[in-house]
Coordinates of C-alpha atoms in Angstrom, one line a residue:
Chain A
M1 CA -0.1 -0.3 -0.1
E2 CA 1.3 3.5 -0.8
S3 CA 1.8 6.0 2.6
I4 CA -0.2 8.7 2.7
Q5 CA 1.8 11.7 2.6
N6 CA -0.5 14.6 2.6
F7 CA -4.7 15.4 2.3
D8 CA -4.6 15.3 -1.4
D9 CA -3.4 11.7 -1.1
I10 CA -6.2 10.6 0.5
V11 CA -8.5 11.8 -2.1
S12 CA -6.5 10.7 -4.5
R13 CA -7.1 7.3 -3.1
Q14 CA -10.7 7.7 -2.8
C15 CA -11.1 9.0 -6.6
S16 CA -9.6 5.9 -7.5
V17 CA -11.9 3.9 -6.0
T18 CA -14.5 2.2 -8.6
N19 CA -16.8 1.6 -5.7
R20 CA -18.5 4.6 -4.1
K21 CA -19.5 4.5 -0.8
R22 CA -23.1 5.9 0.2
V23 CA -23.0 8.5 2.9
A24 CA -26.3 9.2 5.4
V25 CA -26.3 12.8 5.7
V26 CA -28.5 14.2 8.7
C27 CA -30.1 17.6 8.3
P28 CA -28.0 18.9 5.3
A29 CA -29.1 22.0 4.6
D30 CA -26.1 24.2 6.0
S31 CA -23.7 25.7 3.7
H32 CA -20.4 23.8 4.7
T33 CA -22.5 20.7 4.3
E34 CA -23.8 21.4 0.9
Y35 CA -20.2 22.1 -0.3
V36 CA -19.0 19.0 0.4
V37 CA -22.0 17.0 -0.5
G38 CA -21.6 19.1 -4.2
R39 CA -18.1 18.7 -4.4
C40 CA -18.6 14.8 -3.9
L41 CA -21.0 14.3 -6.6
K42 CA -19.0 16.5 -8.8
E43 CA -15.8 14.2 -8.0
G44 CA -17.6 11.3 -8.0
I45 CA -16.0 10.2 -4.8
A46 CA -19.1 9.5 -2.5
D47 CA -23.2 8.8 -3.2
F48 CA -25.5 10.5 -0.8
L49 CA -28.7 9.6 0.9
L50 CA -29.7 13.2 2.5
V51 CA -32.3 12.9 5.4
C52 CA -33.7 16.2 6.0
A53 CA -36.1 17.8 8.7
G54 CA -38.6 19.9 8.4
E55 CA -38.4 20.5 4.9
C56 CA -36.2 19.9 1.8
K57 CA -34.5 22.7 0.3
P58 CA -34.9 22.8 -3.8
E59 CA -31.2 22.5 -4.0
F60 CA -31.2 18.8 -2.9
E61 CA -34.3 18.1 -5.5
R62 CA -31.8 19.5 -8.1
L63 CA -29.0 17.7 -6.8
R64 CA -31.0 14.7 -6.9
S65 CA -31.8 15.2 -10.7
M66 CA -28.4 16.3 -11.7
Y67 CA -26.9 13.0 -10.2
E68 CA -29.6 10.6 -11.0
G69 CA -28.9 7.3 -9.2
H70 CA -26.3 8.9 -6.9
V71 CA -28.3 11.2 -4.4
E72 CA -31.6 10.0 -2.8
V73 CA -33.6 12.5 -0.4
Y74 CA -35.7 11.8 2.9
L75 CA -37.9 14.2 4.6
E76 CA -38.5 13.5 8.4
P77 CA -40.7 15.8 10.6
T78 CA -37.6 16.9 13.2
P79 CA -34.0 16.7 13.6
D80 CA -34.0 13.9 16.3
D81 CA -35.8 11.9 13.6
A82 CA -33.5 12.6 10.8
A83 CA -31.0 11.2 13.1
Y84 CA -32.7 7.9 13.7
K85 CA -33.7 7.7 10.2
A86 CA -29.9 8.4 9.4
V87 CA -29.0 5.3 11.4
D88 CA -31.5 3.3 10.3
L89 CA -30.1 3.7 7.0
V90 CA -26.6 2.3 7.9
R91 CA -28.3 -0.4 9.9
E92 CA -30.1 -1.8 6.7
G93 CA -26.5 -1.5 5.3
Q94 CA -27.8 1.2 2.8
A95 CA -25.3 3.7 4.0
A96 CA -21.6 2.9 4.6
V97 CA -20.9 6.2 6.3
L98 CA -22.8 9.0 8.8
M99 CA -22.4 12.2 8.2
K100 CA -23.8 15.3 10.7
G101 CA -25.3 18.4 9.1
T102 CA -26.6 21.3 10.8
L103 CA -27.8 19.5 14.0
N104 CA -26.3 19.2 17.6
T105 CA -23.7 16.7 18.1
D106 CA -25.4 15.5 21.2
N107 CA -28.6 14.7 19.1
L108 CA -26.9 12.6 16.7
L109 CA -25.0 11.0 19.6
R110 CA -28.2 9.6 21.4
A111 CA -29.3 7.7 18.1
I112 CA -25.7 6.5 17.5
L113 CA -25.9 5.2 21.2
N114 CA -29.1 3.6 21.2
K115 CA -28.7 0.7 23.0
E116 CA -31.1 -1.7 20.7
H117 CA -31.3 0.4 17.6
G118 CA -27.3 2.5 17.3
L119 CA -24.4 1.7 15.6
L120 CA -21.8 0.8 19.0
E121 CA -21.5 -2.8 19.3
P122 CA -21.6 -3.8 23.1
G123 CA -18.0 -3.0 25.0
R124 CA -16.8 -1.0 22.1
V125 CA -15.3 2.1 23.2
L126 CA -16.9 5.6 21.1
S127 CA -14.0 7.9 20.6
H128 CA -12.9 10.3 18.0
I129 CA -9.4 10.5 16.5
T130 CA -8.4 13.4 14.3
I131 CA -5.6 13.5 11.3
A132 CA -4.0 16.6 10.9
Q133 CA -1.9 18.2 8.1
I134 CA 0.0 20.9 9.8
P135 CA 2.2 23.1 7.5
S136 CA 5.0 23.2 9.9
Y137 CA 5.6 19.6 10.4
R138 CA 7.1 17.2 7.8
K139 CA 4.5 14.4 8.0
L140 CA 0.7 14.0 8.7
I141 CA -0.1 13.2 12.5
V142 CA -2.4 11.6 13.8
F143 CA -4.3 12.2 17.5
S144 CA -7.1 11.5 20.1
D145 CA -9.2 12.6 21.8
A146 CA -10.4 16.2 21.3
A147 CA -14.1 15.9 21.2
V148 CA -15.6 12.6 22.6
V149 CA -14.0 10.9 25.8
P150 CA -12.9 13.2 29.0
R151 CA -11.0 11.5 31.4
P152 CA -9.9 8.2 29.3
T153 CA -9.7 5.1 31.7
L154 CA -7.3 2.3 30.9
D155 CA -9.8 0.8 29.0
Q156 CA -10.4 3.9 26.8
F157 CA -6.8 4.9 26.7
D158 CA -6.2 1.1 25.5
A159 CA -8.9 1.4 22.4
I160 CA -8.0 5.0 21.7
L161 CA -4.6 3.9 21.1
R162 CA -5.7 1.0 19.0
Y163 CA -7.9 3.5 16.7
T164 CA -4.9 6.0 16.8
V165 CA -2.2 3.0 15.5
S166 CA -4.5 1.5 13.4
A167 CA -4.9 4.9 11.5
S168 CA -1.4 5.7 11.1
R169 CA -0.5 2.3 9.7
H170 CA -3.5 2.3 7.2
M171 CA -1.5 5.6 6.1
G172 CA 1.6 3.8 5.2
V173 CA 3.5 4.3 8.6
S174 CA 4.7 0.4 9.6
R175 CA 5.9 1.2 12.6
P176 CA 3.8 4.4 14.0
N177 CA 5.5 6.5 17.1
V178 CA 3.3 7.0 19.8
A179 CA 3.7 9.7 22.6
L180 CA 1.8 9.6 25.2
I181 CA 0.9 13.6 26.0
N182 CA 1.9 15.3 29.6
C183 CA 3.0 18.5 30.7
T184 CA 6.4 17.3 32.2
E185 CA 7.8 13.4 31.9
K186 CA 7.2 12.6 35.2
V187 CA 5.4 9.8 36.3
N188 CA 3.0 10.8 39.2
E189 CA 0.4 9.1 40.5
K190 CA -1.5 12.7 41.3
F191 CA -2.1 12.1 37.6
P192 CA -3.5 9.3 37.3
H193 CA -3.2 9.4 33.0
T194 CA 0.9 8.9 33.8
I195 CA -0.2 5.7 35.5
C196 CA -2.0 4.5 32.8
Y197 CA 0.8 5.4 30.4
E198 CA 3.1 3.1 32.3
E199 CA 0.6 0.2 31.7
L200 CA 0.1 0.6 28.2
K201 CA 3.9 0.8 27.2
K202 CA 4.2 -2.3 29.6
R203 CA 1.5 -3.5 27.0
A204 CA 3.2 -2.6 24.0
E205 CA 6.5 -4.2 24.9
A206 CA 4.7 -7.6 25.7
G207 CA 3.5 -7.2 21.6
E208 CA -0.4 -6.2 22.2
Y209 CA -0.5 -3.6 20.0
G210 CA 1.6 -5.3 17.3
D211 CA 4.9 -3.1 15.6
V212 CA 4.7 0.3 17.6
C213 CA 7.1 2.7 19.5
L214 CA 5.3 4.3 22.7
G215 CA 7.5 6.9 24.1
G216 CA 6.1 9.3 27.4
P217 CA 5.0 11.1 29.0
M218 CA 6.1 13.8 27.3
D219 CA 5.0 17.3 26.1
V220 CA 3.9 18.3 22.0
K221 CA 7.3 19.9 21.6
T222 CA 9.3 16.9 22.8
A223 CA 7.2 15.0 20.9
C224 CA 7.1 16.8 17.4
D225 CA 10.7 18.5 17.7
A226 CA 14.2 17.0 18.0
D227 CA 16.2 19.6 19.5
S228 CA 13.6 20.1 22.8
G229 CA 14.1 16.6 23.3
S230 CA 17.8 16.4 23.0
I231 CA 17.7 19.5 25.5
K232 CA 15.8 17.7 27.5
G233 CA 18.3 14.1 27.3
I234 CA 15.7 12.2 26.3
T235 CA 16.5 9.3 23.6
S236 CA 13.1 7.8 22.6
P237 CA 12.8 7.1 19.1
V238 CA 9.6 8.8 19.3
V239 CA 11.1 12.1 20.5
G240 CA 10.7 15.0 17.7
N241 CA 9.3 12.0 15.4
A242 CA 5.8 11.4 16.6
D243 CA 3.3 9.8 14.4
V244 CA 0.3 10.1 17.2
L245 CA -0.2 12.0 19.9
I246 CA -2.3 10.5 22.9
F247 CA -3.9 13.4 25.1
P248 CA -4.4 12.9 28.9
N249 CA -8.0 14.5 28.6
I250 CA -10.5 16.3 26.2
E251 CA -9.7 20.0 27.6
S252 CA -5.9 19.5 26.1
G253 CA -7.1 17.2 23.1
N254 CA -9.2 20.5 22.0
V255 CA -6.9 22.7 22.7
F256 CA -4.6 21.3 20.7
Y257 CA -7.2 20.8 17.7
K258 CA -8.3 24.3 17.8
T259 CA -4.8 25.9 18.3
I260 CA -3.0 24.1 15.2
T261 CA -6.4 25.4 12.8
L262 CA -6.2 28.8 14.2
F263 CA -2.4 29.6 14.3
A264 CA -0.6 27.3 12.5
K265 CA -3.0 27.0 9.7
A266 CA -3.7 23.2 10.1
E267 CA -6.2 21.2 7.9
T268 CA -7.9 18.7 10.1
A269 CA -9.9 15.3 9.2
G270 CA -11.7 14.1 12.3
I271 CA -14.0 11.3 12.7
L272 CA -16.0 9.0 15.3
C273 CA -14.5 5.1 15.7
G274 CA -15.8 2.6 17.6
T275 CA -19.0 2.7 15.7
T276 CA -19.9 0.1 13.3
V277 CA -19.2 2.7 10.2
P278 CA -17.4 6.0 10.4
V279 CA -19.2 9.2 11.5
V280 CA -18.0 12.3 10.3
V281 CA -18.9 15.1 13.2
A282 CA -17.2 18.3 11.9
S283 CA -17.3 20.7 14.4
R284 CA -19.4 23.9 13.2
A285 CA -16.6 26.3 13.3
D286 CA -14.3 23.7 10.8
S287 CA -13.5 24.8 7.8
C288 CA -15.4 23.6 4.5
E289 CA -11.9 21.8 3.4
S290 CA -12.0 20.1 6.7
K291 CA -15.4 18.6 6.7
Y292 CA -14.8 17.6 2.8
Y293 CA -11.5 15.8 3.9
S294 CA -13.1 14.1 7.1
L295 CA -15.6 12.6 4.7
A296 CA -12.8 11.9 1.6
L297 CA -11.1 9.9 4.9
A298 CA -14.2 8.1 6.1
C299 CA -14.8 6.9 2.9
T300 CA -11.5 5.4 2.2
G301 CA -11.6 3.1 5.2
I302 CA -8.5 4.0 6.6
L303 CA -10.1 4.5 10.2
G304 CA -12.3 1.0 9.5
Chain B
M1 CA 0.5 55.0 30.1
E2 CA 1.8 53.4 26.8
S3 CA 0.2 50.2 25.7
I4 CA 2.3 47.5 25.1
Q5 CA 2.1 45.7 21.3
N6 CA 4.5 43.4 21.2
F7 CA 7.9 42.2 22.8
D8 CA 10.2 44.9 21.4
D9 CA 7.8 47.2 23.6
I10 CA 8.8 45.8 26.6
V11 CA 12.3 45.6 26.0
S12 CA 12.1 49.2 25.1
R13 CA 10.5 49.8 28.3
Q14 CA 13.1 48.3 30.0
C15 CA 15.8 50.1 28.4
S16 CA 14.3 53.2 29.0
V17 CA 14.6 52.3 32.9
T18 CA 17.1 54.4 34.6
N19 CA 17.2 51.9 37.9
R20 CA 17.9 49.0 36.5
K21 CA 17.0 46.1 38.8
R22 CA 19.1 43.5 40.2
V23 CA 18.5 39.3 39.4
A24 CA 19.9 37.0 41.4
V25 CA 20.5 34.0 39.0
V26 CA 20.7 30.4 40.2
C27 CA 23.0 28.1 38.4
P28 CA 23.3 30.3 35.5
A29 CA 26.3 27.8 33.8
D30 CA 24.4 26.9 30.5
S31 CA 24.5 28.5 27.2
H32 CA 21.1 30.3 27.3
T33 CA 21.0 31.8 30.6
E34 CA 24.9 32.8 29.6
Y35 CA 23.4 34.4 26.6
V36 CA 20.7 36.2 28.8
V37 CA 23.0 37.8 31.3
G38 CA 25.3 38.6 28.3
R39 CA 22.7 40.7 26.5
C40 CA 21.4 42.1 29.4
L41 CA 24.5 43.5 30.8
K42 CA 25.4 44.8 27.0
E43 CA 22.4 46.5 26.8
G44 CA 22.1 47.7 30.0
I45 CA 19.1 46.5 31.2
A46 CA 19.8 44.5 34.4
D47 CA 22.4 43.9 36.9
F48 CA 23.2 40.3 38.1
L49 CA 24.3 38.2 41.3
L50 CA 25.3 35.1 39.9
V51 CA 25.1 32.2 42.4
C52 CA 27.1 29.2 41.3
A53 CA 27.0 25.6 42.3
G54 CA 30.3 23.6 42.3
E55 CA 32.5 26.1 40.4
C56 CA 32.4 29.1 38.5
K57 CA 33.1 29.5 35.0
P58 CA 35.8 32.0 33.9
E59 CA 33.5 33.4 31.6
F60 CA 31.8 35.0 34.8
E61 CA 34.8 36.3 36.2
R62 CA 35.5 37.9 32.5
L63 CA 32.1 39.1 33.0
R64 CA 32.6 40.7 36.2
S65 CA 35.7 42.6 35.5
M66 CA 34.0 43.8 32.0
Y67 CA 31.3 45.1 33.8
E68 CA 32.4 46.3 37.0
G69 CA 29.6 46.6 39.4
H70 CA 27.4 45.5 37.7
V71 CA 27.9 41.4 38.2
E72 CA 28.4 40.2 41.5
V73 CA 29.5 36.0 41.4
Y74 CA 28.4 33.8 44.5
L75 CA 30.0 30.4 44.7
E76 CA 27.7 27.6 46.7
P77 CA 28.3 23.7 46.8
T78 CA 25.5 22.4 45.3
P79 CA 22.6 23.6 43.4
D80 CA 20.3 23.3 46.6
D81 CA 22.3 25.6 48.3
A82 CA 22.9 27.8 45.1
A83 CA 18.8 28.0 45.4
Y84 CA 18.7 29.0 48.9
K85 CA 21.3 31.6 48.6
A86 CA 19.8 33.2 45.9
V87 CA 16.5 33.2 47.7
D88 CA 18.1 35.0 51.0
L89 CA 19.5 37.5 48.3
V90 CA 15.9 38.4 47.4
R91 CA 14.5 38.3 51.3
E92 CA 17.2 40.8 52.1
G93 CA 16.7 43.2 49.3
Q94 CA 19.5 42.4 47.2
A95 CA 17.8 41.2 43.9
A96 CA 14.7 42.1 43.0
V97 CA 14.2 39.4 40.5
L98 CA 15.2 35.5 40.8
M99 CA 16.1 33.5 37.6
K100 CA 16.1 29.9 37.0
G101 CA 19.4 28.4 35.4
T102 CA 20.4 25.2 34.9
L103 CA 18.9 23.5 38.2
N104 CA 16.0 21.1 38.0
T105 CA 12.5 23.6 38.7
D106 CA 11.8 21.4 41.5
N107 CA 14.8 22.5 43.7
L108 CA 14.5 25.9 43.1
L109 CA 10.8 25.8 44.1
R110 CA 11.4 24.1 47.8
A111 CA 13.7 27.1 48.0
I112 CA 11.1 29.3 47.6
L113 CA 8.0 27.7 49.1
N114 CA 10.2 27.3 52.1
K115 CA 7.8 28.5 55.0
E116 CA 10.3 30.3 57.4
H117 CA 13.0 31.5 54.5
G118 CA 10.9 31.6 51.3
L119 CA 9.4 34.0 48.8
L120 CA 5.6 33.0 49.2
E121 CA 3.6 34.8 51.9
P122 CA 1.2 33.1 54.0
G123 CA -2.3 32.4 51.6
R124 CA -0.9 33.8 48.3
V125 CA -1.6 31.5 45.3
L126 CA 1.7 30.5 43.5
S127 CA 1.2 30.1 39.6
H128 CA 3.0 30.7 36.5
I129 CA 1.7 33.2 33.5
T130 CA 2.7 33.5 29.8
I131 CA 2.5 36.6 27.4
A132 CA 2.9 35.4 24.0
Q133 CA 3.5 37.1 20.5
I134 CA 1.5 34.8 18.1
P135 CA 2.3 35.8 14.8
S136 CA -1.4 35.0 13.4
Y137 CA -2.7 36.7 16.2
R138 CA -2.9 40.6 16.1
K139 CA -1.9 41.3 19.8
L140 CA -0.1 40.1 22.7
I141 CA -2.3 37.4 24.6
V142 CA -1.7 36.5 28.1
F143 CA -2.3 33.0 29.4
S144 CA -2.6 30.7 33.0
D145 CA -1.5 28.2 33.5
A146 CA 0.8 26.3 31.8
A147 CA 3.5 24.8 34.4
V148 CA 1.9 25.1 38.1
V149 CA -1.5 24.5 39.4
P150 CA -2.4 21.0 38.0
R151 CA -6.4 21.9 38.3
P152 CA -7.1 25.1 40.0
T153 CA -9.7 25.4 42.6
L154 CA -11.8 28.1 42.6
D155 CA -9.1 29.9 45.0
Q156 CA -6.6 29.4 42.9
F157 CA -8.7 30.5 39.4
D158 CA -9.6 33.6 41.5
A159 CA -6.1 34.6 42.0
I160 CA -4.5 33.1 38.3
L161 CA -7.5 35.5 37.2
R162 CA -6.4 38.6 39.3
Y163 CA -2.5 37.9 37.9
T164 CA -3.4 37.8 34.4
V165 CA -5.7 40.6 34.1
S166 CA -3.4 42.7 36.2
A167 CA -0.5 41.7 33.8
S168 CA -2.6 42.8 30.8
R169 CA -3.7 46.1 32.3
H170 CA -0.1 46.8 32.8
M171 CA 0.4 46.3 29.0
G172 CA -2.3 48.9 28.3
V173 CA -5.4 47.2 27.9
S174 CA -8.4 49.1 30.1
R175 CA -10.9 46.5 30.0
P176 CA -9.3 43.1 29.3
N177 CA -11.2 40.2 27.4
V178 CA -10.7 37.0 29.6
A179 CA -11.8 33.8 27.7
L180 CA -12.5 31.0 30.1
I181 CA -11.2 28.4 28.4
N182 CA -13.5 24.6 28.0
C183 CA -13.7 22.4 25.1
T184 CA -17.7 23.2 24.9
E185 CA -20.4 26.5 25.7
K186 CA -21.4 23.9 28.2
V187 CA -21.6 24.8 32.0
N188 CA -21.7 20.8 33.4
E189 CA -21.1 19.5 36.7
K190 CA -19.0 16.9 35.7
F191 CA -16.5 19.4 34.5
P192 CA -15.7 21.1 38.3
H193 CA -13.9 24.1 35.9
T194 CA -17.3 25.0 34.6
I195 CA -18.9 25.6 37.6
C196 CA -15.7 27.7 39.0
Y197 CA -16.5 29.7 35.3
E198 CA -19.8 30.8 36.5
E199 CA -18.9 32.1 40.3
L200 CA -15.9 33.8 38.6
K201 CA -18.2 35.8 35.8
K202 CA -20.7 36.6 38.6
R203 CA -17.6 38.0 40.8
A204 CA -16.6 39.9 37.5
E205 CA -20.5 41.4 37.3
A206 CA -20.1 42.3 41.1
G207 CA -16.9 44.4 40.0
E208 CA -14.4 42.4 42.0
Y209 CA -11.7 42.6 39.5
G210 CA -12.5 45.8 38.0
D211 CA -13.2 46.8 34.4
V212 CA -13.0 43.7 33.0
C213 CA -14.8 41.5 30.7
L214 CA -15.2 37.6 31.0
G215 CA -16.7 35.2 28.5
G216 CA -16.8 31.2 28.3
P217 CA -16.8 28.7 29.0
M218 CA -15.3 28.7 25.0
D219 CA -12.7 27.1 23.1
V220 CA -9.5 28.5 22.0
K221 CA -10.8 29.2 18.3
T222 CA -13.8 30.9 19.5
A223 CA -12.3 32.9 21.9
C224 CA -9.5 34.0 19.1
D225 CA -11.4 33.9 15.8
A226 CA -14.4 36.1 15.5
D227 CA -16.1 33.8 12.4
S228 CA -16.2 31.0 14.5
G229 CA -18.0 32.7 17.3
S230 CA -20.7 33.7 14.6
I231 CA -21.1 30.4 13.4
K232 CA -21.6 29.4 16.7
G233 CA -24.4 32.4 17.2
I234 CA -22.0 33.5 20.4
T235 CA -22.2 37.0 21.0
S236 CA -19.8 37.9 24.1
P237 CA -17.4 40.7 23.2
V238 CA -14.8 38.5 24.5
V239 CA -15.4 36.0 21.0
G240 CA -12.9 36.4 18.7
N241 CA -11.0 39.1 20.5
A242 CA -9.5 38.0 23.9
D243 CA -6.4 39.7 25.4
V244 CA -6.5 36.6 28.3
L245 CA -7.0 32.8 28.3
I246 CA -7.7 31.0 31.6
F247 CA -7.3 27.1 31.1
P248 CA -9.2 24.5 33.0
N249 CA -6.0 22.2 33.6
I250 CA -2.0 22.4 33.7
E251 CA -2.4 20.0 30.7
S252 CA -4.1 22.0 28.6
G253 CA -2.2 25.3 29.4
N254 CA 1.0 23.5 28.6
V255 CA -0.4 22.1 25.3
F256 CA -1.5 25.6 24.3
Y257 CA 2.0 26.9 25.5
K258 CA 4.2 24.2 23.5
T259 CA 1.8 24.2 20.6
I260 CA 1.9 28.0 19.7
T261 CA 6.0 28.0 20.2
L262 CA 6.3 24.8 17.9
F263 CA 3.8 25.2 15.1
A264 CA 2.9 29.0 15.2
K265 CA 6.5 30.1 15.5
A266 CA 5.4 32.4 18.5
E267 CA 7.7 33.7 21.1
T268 CA 6.8 34.2 24.7
A269 CA 7.7 35.4 28.1
G270 CA 7.0 33.4 31.6
I271 CA 6.6 33.9 35.0
L272 CA 6.0 33.0 38.4
C273 CA 3.6 35.0 39.9
G274 CA 2.1 34.9 43.8
T275 CA 5.8 35.2 45.1
T276 CA 7.2 38.5 46.3
V277 CA 9.4 39.0 43.6
P278 CA 9.2 37.9 39.8
V279 CA 10.5 34.7 39.3
V280 CA 11.9 33.8 35.9
V281 CA 11.7 29.6 35.2
A282 CA 11.5 29.3 31.5
S283 CA 11.5 25.4 30.3
R284 CA 14.8 24.1 29.3
A285 CA 13.4 23.8 25.8
D286 CA 12.5 27.4 25.3
S287 CA 14.6 29.7 22.9
C288 CA 17.2 32.1 24.1
E289 CA 14.5 34.6 22.5
S290 CA 12.2 33.6 25.3
K291 CA 14.2 33.6 28.2
Y292 CA 15.6 37.0 27.3
Y293 CA 12.1 38.2 26.7
S294 CA 11.1 36.6 30.4
L295 CA 13.7 38.5 31.8
A296 CA 12.8 41.7 30.6
L297 CA 8.9 41.0 31.2
A298 CA 10.3 40.3 34.9
C299 CA 12.4 43.6 35.5
T300 CA 9.8 46.0 34.0
G301 CA 7.4 45.3 36.8
I302 CA 4.6 44.5 34.8
L303 CA 3.8 41.1 36.7
G304 CA 4.4 43.5 40.2

């Protein structure tokens, strides 16, 4: 498999796929979502089931006749009904990807997490992973969790590690370097995540995660800048060369996400994992590009 | 007072001061600290008491004869002794600023926090505040806490707010916009910092912090980017225009610090506050420039 160096590679890979995926979009009536749907149809990288709430915008009827056979439109009374309908379409095998439009993330999550009719198998951990293209870093970086798990337990860290490492491998990194993020290098029981990190490192050494290198606790600069590591005398192969960042809590993951997009002009693609199909739940303030890349990513199966 | 728009303004202000401050430096024998001492002497913006451990490098004897009357050298057996000696020099009124060189921050903190002979008055909260110059943001931004307080209590948030707002005012911002950072806009008792934020906002409305505008909970992007705020329909004057960011925990503050310096080419100046004099405890991986700006900042009294 060819390695993926940047977001254009993700899109190229998806464009080369002959069997397009069908995407169920819940409440697609906002300008960003319309942009993504229109662009993906034009490029032929996905088909769409548009599940509207309240009314169907004329734009969607136009798309249906313009791209006959590639667009279907469903009408539901409320956003909650639309969410449940879209989840049903996935469960029936009609759609292979789910995408959030204008409704509140919590409302979509309620339908996804429904015990009898939802998309999470018992025992699976729901998490969010992001792939970022930061102009001042030489490769794509995968990180988690910026959006779903507030304070990961050991089991949740374990699942998050498996999801992110799998994504990195799917992008062509044979031995991902994983940085376990903290504000210092110290392991301290007052910071329970550092104790979890020690256990994750033991499991990695025992081969539980396959060919992978875990380092940390370390800070973001040590993880992504070799000079910072050498000043501190840290010699892990992860230092300055991280492929994956695991954050200790949702606030620090979210601060990383927002800071790289705002101040370092990063593009991101983010997705829910742990569900039976990938779910795109881009933030309202994400760029159109970011939402487009997220959908392309979901369709590649990189996170499958 | 003229407002301070960037780090050059801080240095200019300090260069115009006729009564130079004396800085006690603990273990100055590393290249970054030597650079800062040499540059400040050359520019005439500070005098130095160099408290060495073990041996005195010939470089320091050279500086003492080159800048007669502006440099004194002390020799102590160990880094711990050097830390206690430097704290004593401050307590005796010999030095108005304390600066960390090569020793471990914890060892310096032990001397600073000593109940009988330290630099923290009873009841004061020790915290760390940073001023950042981010090329992609149009003004200086003050934030806390990236280095000292792990999970601020309400009292600690209150102190952190007072320190950061005071710094922003000293920089010429008459009504600082303070963003209380979280990953979402929701107040939720599962996230105790959001409950503290509500109380801080009540106190601000009651006038406890003077002329100031508090907004939040909100994420970093909403705080510093007007478009993100308008997409989310948030109308606080803080949105897109923050002067101060208050972080919910040390991990998220530290992630912001490291991410802006590494990926967004920010320069930072950081300082301990709550102590009887400002203390410069720059991270080992900080740039020479960052350490120089931190010292200039400490000498201006902006954080006094």
